[in-house]
Short mmCIF file of C-alpha atoms in Angstrom, two decimals:
data_model
loop_
_atom_site.label_atom_id
_atom_site.label_comp_id
_atom_site.label_asym_id
_atom_site.label_seq_id
_atom_site.Cartn_x
_atom_site.Cartn_y
_atom_site.Cartn_z
CA MET A 1407 15.96 -23.88 -24.34
CA LYS A 1408 15.05 -20.53 -23.05
CA SER A 1409 11.15 -21.50 -23.17
CA GLU A 1410 11.92 -24.77 -21.45
CA PHE A 1411 13.89 -22.91 -18.72
CA TYR A 1412 11.15 -20.46 -18.02
CA GLN A 1413 8.42 -23.22 -18.08
CA LYS A 1414 10.22 -25.00 -15.48
CA ILE A 1415 10.50 -21.97 -13.38
CA TYR A 1416 6.90 -21.05 -13.84
CA SER A 1417 5.65 -24.65 -13.05
CA SER A 1418 7.99 -24.72 -9.85
CA ILE A 1419 6.42 -21.59 -8.50
CA SER A 1420 2.87 -22.49 -9.44
CA ARG A 1421 3.13 -26.00 -7.97
CA ALA A 1422 4.88 -24.80 -4.72
CA ILE A 1423 2.60 -22.00 -3.72
CA LYS A 1424 -0.51 -23.94 -4.48
CA GLU A 1425 -0.68 -27.70 -4.63
CA ASP A 1426 2.59 -28.60 -2.65
CA LEU A 1427 1.76 -25.90 0.11
CA GLU A 1428 -1.80 -27.50 0.51
CA SER A 1429 -0.46 -30.90 0.58
CA TYR A 1430 2.08 -30.02 3.33
CA THR A 1431 -0.13 -28.14 5.37
CA SER A 1432 -2.99 -30.81 5.10
CA GLN A 1433 -1.13 -33.04 7.18
CA ARG A 1434 -1.88 -31.31 10.31
CA GLN A 1435 -4.38 -28.33 11.13
CA LEU A 1436 -2.29 -25.35 12.30
CA VAL A 1437 -4.04 -22.97 14.52
CA THR A 1438 -1.76 -20.08 12.93
CA GLN A 1439 0.02 -19.81 9.71
CA ASN A 1440 2.98 -17.57 10.44
CA SER A 1441 5.41 -19.52 8.54
CA ARG A 1442 3.11 -19.98 5.43
CA ASN A 1443 5.20 -17.36 3.55
CA PHE A 1444 8.50 -18.71 4.38
CA LEU A 1445 7.33 -22.17 3.65
CA LYS A 1446 6.42 -21.09 0.22
CA TRP A 1447 9.89 -20.10 -0.55
CA ASP A 1448 11.45 -23.41 0.87
CA LEU A 1449 8.97 -25.34 -1.64
CA ILE A 1450 9.90 -22.82 -4.56
CA ASN A 1451 13.57 -23.52 -4.08
CA THR A 1452 13.24 -27.25 -3.62
CA ASN A 1453 11.29 -27.51 -6.64
CA ILE A 1454 13.61 -25.48 -8.99
CA LYS A 1455 16.74 -27.19 -7.49
CA GLU A 1456 15.27 -30.86 -8.22
CA ILE A 1457 13.91 -29.92 -11.60
CA LEU A 1458 16.97 -27.94 -12.98
CA ASN A 1459 19.09 -30.84 -14.12
CA SER A 1460 20.01 -29.45 -17.58
CA SER A 1461 23.68 -28.99 -18.12
CA ASN A 1462 23.09 -25.41 -19.38
CA PHE A 1463 21.91 -24.54 -15.74
CA GLU A 1464 23.26 -24.75 -12.33
CA ALA A 1465 21.19 -23.97 -9.29
CA GLU A 1466 22.95 -23.24 -5.67
CA ILE A 1467 21.65 -22.23 -2.49
CA VAL A 1468 23.33 -19.33 -1.11
CA LYS A 1469 23.39 -17.65 2.41
CA MET A 1470 22.86 -13.92 3.66
CA GLY A 1471 22.71 -14.03 7.27
CA SER A 1472 20.01 -16.50 8.52
CA TRP A 1473 18.06 -16.11 4.87
CA ARG A 1474 18.86 -18.96 2.21
CA PHE A 1475 18.02 -18.53 -1.33
CA LEU A 1476 18.62 -19.65 -4.90
CA LEU A 1477 21.11 -18.44 -7.45
CA ILE A 1478 20.71 -20.10 -10.99
CA LEU A 1479 23.65 -19.95 -13.48
CA ASP A 1480 22.55 -19.58 -17.07
CA LYS A 1481 26.01 -21.04 -18.32
CA GLU A 1482 24.77 -20.57 -22.08
CA ASN A 1483 24.05 -16.86 -21.63
CA ASN A 1484 26.64 -16.13 -18.79
CA THR A 1485 23.79 -14.81 -16.43
CA LEU A 1486 23.16 -15.18 -12.65
CA ILE A 1487 19.32 -15.24 -12.03
CA SER A 1488 17.58 -14.83 -8.66
CA LEU A 1489 13.77 -14.86 -7.77
CA MET A 1490 11.71 -12.25 -5.90
CA ASN A 1491 7.93 -11.67 -5.36
CA THR A 1492 6.83 -8.51 -6.98
CA LYS A 1493 5.39 -7.00 -4.08
CA ARG A 1494 8.96 -7.41 -2.51
CA TYR A 1495 10.57 -5.79 -5.58
CA GLU A 1496 8.15 -2.90 -5.47
CA THR A 1497 8.62 -2.17 -1.88
CA ILE A 1498 12.52 -2.10 -2.57
CA CYS A 1499 11.99 0.21 -5.39
CA SER A 1500 9.85 2.54 -3.16
CA ASN A 1501 12.89 3.59 -1.16
CA LYS A 1502 16.04 2.07 -2.59
CA VAL A 1503 18.70 3.40 -0.13
CA VAL A 1504 16.60 2.21 2.92
CA ASN A 1505 15.03 -1.26 1.51
CA ALA A 1506 17.56 -2.70 -0.80
CA PRO A 1507 19.01 -5.69 0.75
CA LEU A 1508 23.02 -5.85 0.83
CA TYR A 1509 22.75 -9.18 -1.13
CA LEU A 1510 20.84 -7.30 -3.99
CA ARG A 1511 23.21 -4.18 -4.15
CA ALA A 1512 26.21 -6.68 -4.28
CA LEU A 1513 24.76 -8.78 -7.08
CA VAL A 1514 23.76 -5.85 -9.41
CA GLY A 1515 27.46 -4.83 -9.27
CA LEU A 1516 27.86 -7.35 -11.92
CA ASN A 1517 25.96 -5.13 -14.25
CA GLN A 1518 28.44 -2.23 -14.02
CA GLN A 1519 29.28 -2.76 -17.43
CA LEU A 1520 25.78 -2.39 -18.74
CA GLY A 1521 25.97 1.30 -17.95
CA VAL A 1522 23.44 3.12 -15.48
CA PHE A 1523 19.92 4.64 -16.21
CA SER A 1524 20.70 7.81 -14.13
CA PRO A 1525 23.50 9.17 -11.89
CA LEU A 1526 24.89 7.07 -9.22
CA LEU A 1527 22.38 6.82 -6.31
CA PHE A 1528 24.95 4.73 -3.97
CA ASP A 1529 28.50 5.65 -2.93
CA PHE A 1530 30.27 2.67 -4.37
CA GLN A 1531 33.89 4.00 -3.65
CA ASP A 1532 33.30 3.64 0.14
CA GLU A 1533 31.42 0.44 -0.16
CA ASP A 1534 33.30 -1.30 -3.00
CA SER A 1535 35.18 -3.61 -0.94
CA GLN A 1536 32.55 -4.63 1.31
CA PHE A 1537 30.24 -5.50 -1.65
CA SER A 1538 33.06 -7.14 -3.41
CA ASP A 1539 33.72 -9.58 -0.64
CA LEU A 1540 29.87 -10.22 -0.22
CA LEU A 1541 29.60 -10.99 -3.83
CA HIS A 1542 32.47 -13.44 -4.01
CA GLU A 1543 30.94 -14.83 -0.83
CA LEU A 1544 27.57 -15.43 -2.69
CA CYS A 1545 29.03 -16.94 -5.60
CA ARG A 1546 31.42 -18.86 -3.77
CA PRO A 1547 29.45 -22.32 -4.61
CA PHE A 1548 29.96 -21.73 -8.36
CA TYR A 1549 33.70 -20.90 -7.66
CA ASN A 1550 33.86 -24.13 -5.87
CA LYS A 1551 32.83 -26.19 -8.94
CA LYS A 1552 35.33 -24.28 -11.16
CA TYR A 1553 32.64 -21.86 -12.90
CA ASP A 1554 34.30 -18.73 -14.58
CA LEU A 1555 31.88 -15.84 -13.70
CA CYS A 1556 34.01 -13.18 -15.50
CA GLY A 1557 31.66 -11.12 -17.56
CA THR A 1558 28.45 -12.54 -15.81
CA ASN A 1559 25.45 -10.34 -15.75
CA TYR A 1560 22.82 -10.37 -13.20
CA LYS A 1561 18.91 -10.67 -13.53
CA ILE A 1562 15.93 -11.10 -11.70
CA ILE A 1563 12.73 -13.33 -12.24
CA THR A 1564 9.92 -11.51 -10.40
CA PHE A 1565 6.44 -13.29 -10.05
CA THR A 1566 2.98 -12.06 -9.31
CA THR A 1567 0.12 -14.04 -7.64
CA ASN A 1568 -3.44 -13.31 -7.29
CA GLN A 1569 -5.77 -14.10 -4.22
CA PHE A 1570 -6.09 -17.67 -5.40
CA ASP A 1571 -2.26 -18.23 -5.17
CA GLU A 1572 -2.23 -18.32 -8.95
CA VAL A 1573 0.88 -16.82 -10.90
CA ILE A 1574 -0.39 -14.06 -13.00
CA GLY A 1575 2.67 -12.33 -13.93
CA LEU A 1576 6.30 -13.51 -14.57
CA ASN A 1577 8.92 -11.17 -15.66
CA LEU A 1578 12.65 -10.92 -16.32
CA LEU A 1579 14.31 -7.77 -15.03
CA THR A 1580 17.78 -6.24 -15.69
CA LEU A 1581 18.77 -3.70 -13.22
CA ASP A 1582 21.79 -1.32 -13.17
CA VAL A 1583 23.93 -0.81 -10.19
CA ASN A 1584 21.59 1.74 -8.81
CA LEU A 1585 18.83 -0.80 -8.93
CA ASP A 1586 16.97 1.04 -11.82
CA LEU A 1587 15.37 -0.94 -14.31
CA LEU A 1588 17.34 -1.10 -17.67
CA SER A 1589 15.04 -3.87 -19.40
CA LYS A 1590 11.81 -5.84 -18.72
CA GLU A 1591 10.77 -9.12 -20.49
CA ASN A 1592 7.33 -10.64 -20.10
CA LEU A 1593 8.11 -14.40 -19.65
CA PHE A 1594 4.54 -15.22 -20.43
CA ASP A 1595 5.38 -14.99 -23.98
CA TYR A 1596 7.32 -18.22 -23.54
CA LEU A 1597 4.78 -20.25 -21.44
CA ILE A 1598 2.13 -22.86 -21.72
CA PRO A 1599 -0.33 -22.02 -18.72
CA GLU A 1600 -0.77 -24.73 -15.96
CA TYR A 1601 -3.64 -25.47 -13.65
CA GLN A 1602 -2.70 -26.90 -10.37
CA ASN A 1603 -4.88 -29.49 -8.42
CA ASN A 1604 -6.58 -28.10 -5.32
CA ILE A 1605 -6.73 -30.34 -2.04
CA GLU A 1606 -10.12 -29.59 -0.26
CA GLN A 1607 -10.30 -30.85 3.52
CA SER A 1608 -13.82 -32.15 4.54
CA SER A 1609 -15.32 -34.38 7.01
CA ASP A 1610 -18.64 -36.09 7.33
CA ILE A 1611 -20.17 -33.22 9.30
CA ASP A 1612 -19.00 -30.80 6.68
CA ILE A 1613 -21.08 -32.98 4.23
CA GLN A 1614 -24.71 -31.74 4.47
CA GLN A 1615 -27.45 -34.07 2.64
CA PRO A 1616 -30.07 -31.95 0.87
CA LYS A 1617 -33.37 -31.82 2.77
CA LEU A 1618 -36.46 -32.46 0.94
CA LYS A 1619 -39.23 -29.95 1.62
CA ILE A 1620 -43.22 -30.56 1.42
CA THR A 1621 -45.24 -28.04 -0.07
CA LYS A 1622 -48.87 -26.96 1.89
CA LYS A 1623 -50.83 -28.21 -1.10
CA ALA A 1624 -48.89 -31.64 -0.76
CA GLU A 1625 -49.45 -31.65 3.02
CA GLN A 1626 -53.30 -30.94 2.17
CA ARG A 1627 -53.21 -33.89 -0.11
CA ILE A 1628 -51.81 -36.12 2.06
CA GLY A 1629 -54.45 -35.06 4.80
CA GLU A 1630 -57.17 -35.62 2.48
CA LYS A 1631 -55.93 -39.02 1.64
CA SER A 1632 -55.41 -39.96 5.19
CA THR A 1633 -59.18 -38.84 6.07
CA LEU A 1634 -60.55 -40.73 2.87
CA SER A 1635 -58.89 -43.92 3.94
CA LEU A 1636 -60.04 -43.66 7.56
CA LYS A 1637 -63.60 -43.15 6.18
CA ASN A 1638 -63.43 -46.23 3.92
CA THR A 1639 -62.02 -48.19 6.86
CA GLU A 1640 -64.86 -47.31 8.84
CA GLU A 1641 -67.57 -48.28 6.21
CA ILE A 1642 -66.13 -51.82 5.66
CA SER A 1643 -66.09 -52.27 9.36
CA SER A 1644 -69.73 -51.29 10.00
CA LYS A 1645 -70.92 -53.44 6.81
CA GLN A 1646 -68.91 -56.55 8.39
CA ALA A 1647 -70.56 -55.91 11.52
#
C-alpha cells in the first residue's frame, strides 16, 4: 500500500509539470508565462485529488490566505502529509524565523510528541493559541468528515526537478516543532520510473526540407556532358545538310 501511494504521488507530479502543463499551454501561445509555477501546483493538486480514491487516504484542499494547497490524510498510519518543492523547503531552512510560513509552523505542532532535535527556536507559549486555532482551521475539512486526528503526525513530501522538468528526487521528511529534520526517507526506493510524452509544437515553416548540394566535380561533369551533347547535335545537323 505504501509503494502504491508513493507511486501515485510521483506519477501525479511528473505528469502535471510536464505532459499536462505542455498540453494546457499548447492551446494558446502566451507571450509571457508568469503563472507557470502556480499552474504547475494547480495541476499537481488536481491530479492527486483525482487519483487518490483509496479508502486509506483522504485528500482535501485547505486554505491559507489566498493560497490553497493539498493536505493528505494517511488514515492507516495516522499521518497528515503536504507537498513542497525542495527549493522552497531549502529557502525556509535557510532562515526559519523569517521564512517559515504560518501554516507550516502550525502543522508541525502535531509533532510535539516526537521530541525536538535542538532547544526551542520559537516561543510557543506566546503563540500557542494562534497556532492552535490555525491548525484547527487547516484540519476543518477532516473534522467535518468526522475524522479523529488525535495523535496524528505531520510529514512533508519534497520533490526535486531538473532543467527538463523531470522529477529526480522525492523524499518524505519528518520535522520537529522547530522545523529541524528528524528523519528523511528516499521515496525513490519504492518507485518505478516513468517517462512522460513531450508535446512539441511545429508549423510548416519550422519544418525545413534538406537541400541537395552538387560538388564542383559533378558540375564539371554536367558541363562536359552538355558540351558533348551540343557537339554531337551539330555534327548530325551538318551531315543531314
